[in-house]
């Protein structure tokens, strides 16, 4: 039973640490026709916090996305691209409900417990429960767009919410999430 609880706890922790990538695309688009790409200007809207405006992060994100697109068979071409690739990152204030478990009678035990002999280990002996509070936080959302260079119409979009939790680690976090998003771009048939 303990092992099962540990597994579920680790699964919940893993799910909580890795936001889901949402993808949308034009169902009538033939992605095999796209062979080249170039960059659009990135769009960063993040209040006045200078940690979010980081040219190093932009370069790292573009390098990573470019590598993934090249693995998918596309090449970068500034003069005559098939796709325009851009990313948008914005931060907004959000509110969430947080459970704060309370158990005033938590501590080590030995001997007989509620359901028989328990041995040594942690025990819960109170009528605690969860108290809920509202918490304000900043949520950074990352959106990657692929636009047909000829028609200037959006053909594919990937996004992830809560892409950046800590603005001082923006380069690592944005790069990781951009890679996860672009990896969902359709594979091309040779």
XYZ file of C-alpha atoms in Angstrom:
190
model
C 0.000 0.000 0.000
C 2.807 2.415 0.888
C 4.531 1.632 -2.400
C 1.357 2.419 -4.329
C 0.989 5.766 -2.539
C 4.605 6.631 -3.316
C 4.080 5.803 -7.011
C 0.944 7.956 -7.211
C 2.739 10.771 -5.402
C 5.663 10.664 -7.840
C 3.272 10.596 -10.798
C 1.427 13.627 -9.447
C 4.724 15.424 -8.836
C 5.913 14.631 -12.364
C 2.622 15.808 -13.837
C 2.722 18.983 -11.802
C 6.276 19.755 -12.920
C 5.643 19.278 -16.590
C 2.814 21.388 -17.983
C 0.902 19.902 -20.886
C 1.735 21.100 -24.388
C -1.385 22.149 -26.325
C -1.181 21.999 -30.128
C -3.529 23.344 -32.765
C -3.158 23.217 -36.530
C -5.048 23.740 -39.747
C -6.317 20.269 -40.653
C -6.124 21.030 -44.394
C -2.436 21.926 -44.304
C 0.038 19.628 -46.046
C 3.073 19.988 -43.794
C 5.242 18.042 -46.276
C 5.398 21.125 -48.529
C 7.339 23.058 -45.905
C 11.059 22.597 -46.360
C 12.561 25.880 -45.110
C 11.971 28.343 -42.282
C 13.139 31.644 -40.854
C 12.447 33.589 -37.672
C 9.830 36.207 -36.954
C 10.513 38.695 -34.177
C 9.813 37.258 -30.737
C 7.111 38.904 -28.666
C 7.751 39.154 -24.928
C 5.190 40.824 -22.661
C 6.159 40.480 -19.029
C 5.281 43.571 -17.021
C 8.349 45.618 -16.129
C 10.535 42.791 -14.804
C 13.842 43.064 -16.718
C 14.646 39.400 -15.980
C 12.073 38.399 -18.614
C 13.642 40.541 -21.354
C 16.722 38.545 -22.093
C 18.457 38.439 -25.472
C 20.412 35.359 -24.342
C 17.135 33.512 -23.718
C 15.820 34.502 -27.153
C 18.974 33.206 -28.858
C 18.912 29.955 -26.867
C 15.224 29.371 -27.653
C 15.772 29.994 -31.374
C 18.847 27.724 -31.466
C 16.947 24.921 -29.756
C 13.828 25.256 -31.910
C 16.022 25.443 -35.026
C 17.769 22.197 -34.069
C 14.459 20.403 -33.548
C 13.093 21.689 -36.867
C 16.265 20.570 -38.643
C 15.849 17.103 -37.113
C 12.375 17.139 -38.671
C 13.895 17.816 -42.114
C 13.537 21.608 -42.394
C 16.428 23.955 -43.146
C 16.841 27.581 -42.193
C 16.616 29.955 -45.172
C 16.517 33.721 -44.630
C 15.877 34.686 -48.261
C 13.074 32.346 -49.369
C 11.456 30.532 -46.412
C 8.335 28.378 -46.551
C 7.556 28.932 -42.856
C 7.898 31.898 -40.538
C 8.541 30.738 -36.975
C 7.969 32.939 -33.977
C 7.386 32.679 -30.296
C 5.396 34.750 -27.863
C 5.973 34.784 -24.144
C 3.765 36.663 -21.749
C 3.336 36.788 -18.010
C 0.047 37.428 -16.252
C -1.152 37.557 -12.663
C -3.229 34.543 -11.636
C -4.834 33.183 -8.497
C -4.904 29.568 -7.366
C -6.343 27.722 -4.408
C -3.718 25.983 -2.313
C -4.354 23.225 0.230
C -2.426 23.598 3.469
C -2.678 20.304 5.362
C -2.849 20.626 9.109
C -2.207 17.807 11.510
C -1.352 19.054 14.972
C -0.856 15.564 16.338
C 1.701 14.269 13.852
C 4.785 12.558 15.151
C 6.649 9.296 15.671
C 4.871 6.336 17.197
C 5.523 2.784 18.305
C 3.169 0.120 19.447
C -0.557 -0.163 18.964
C -2.200 2.241 16.568
C -5.765 2.676 15.476
C -5.715 -0.569 13.478
C -3.402 -2.815 15.489
C 0.337 -3.037 16.058
C 2.113 -0.669 13.702
C 5.815 -0.853 14.554
C 8.025 2.209 14.392
C 7.419 5.100 11.994
C 5.539 8.335 11.468
C 1.989 8.507 12.633
C -0.989 10.784 12.361
C -3.070 11.080 15.491
C -5.180 14.160 14.966
C -8.287 15.432 13.316
C -6.375 17.887 11.106
C -7.497 18.305 7.554
C -6.840 20.753 4.778
C -7.160 24.483 5.081
C -7.475 26.280 1.750
C -6.052 29.684 0.903
C -5.888 31.832 -2.209
C -2.422 32.514 -3.572
C -1.386 35.105 -6.138
C 1.307 34.086 -8.625
C 2.783 34.992 -11.991
C 2.112 32.545 -14.824
C 4.339 32.614 -17.891
C 2.792 31.229 -21.069
C 4.889 30.319 -24.102
C 3.312 30.152 -27.575
C 5.142 29.027 -30.745
C 3.569 29.945 -34.104
C 4.294 28.609 -37.585
C 3.023 30.874 -40.349
C 2.907 30.065 -44.055
C 5.352 32.583 -45.583
C 3.421 32.785 -48.863
C -0.119 33.259 -47.503
C 0.856 34.786 -44.120
C -1.700 32.521 -42.432
C -1.123 30.659 -39.188
C -0.852 26.910 -39.929
C 0.379 25.526 -36.583
C 0.503 26.675 -32.961
C 1.878 25.050 -29.842
C 1.600 26.445 -26.337
C 2.353 25.652 -22.736
C 1.156 27.472 -19.637
C 3.387 27.977 -16.596
C 6.431 27.776 -18.866
C 8.521 29.916 -16.541
C 8.223 29.632 -12.794
C 11.389 31.492 -11.851
C 12.399 34.497 -13.995
C 16.035 34.183 -12.931
C 16.120 30.815 -14.747
C 14.303 32.065 -17.845
C 16.869 30.844 -20.377
C 16.822 27.230 -19.177
C 13.053 27.109 -18.625
C 12.031 28.769 -21.898
C 14.475 26.672 -23.892
C 13.184 23.428 -22.373
C 9.534 24.323 -22.978
C 10.202 25.602 -26.526
C 11.858 22.275 -27.329
C 8.863 20.360 -25.952
C 6.475 22.461 -28.052
C 8.377 22.251 -31.357
C 8.872 18.495 -30.932
C 5.090 18.243 -31.474
C 5.376 19.818 -34.943
C 4.344 17.188 -37.538
C 7.012 14.918 -38.971
C 7.593 15.390 -42.679
C 7.417 12.453 -45.073
C 10.534 12.208 -47.215
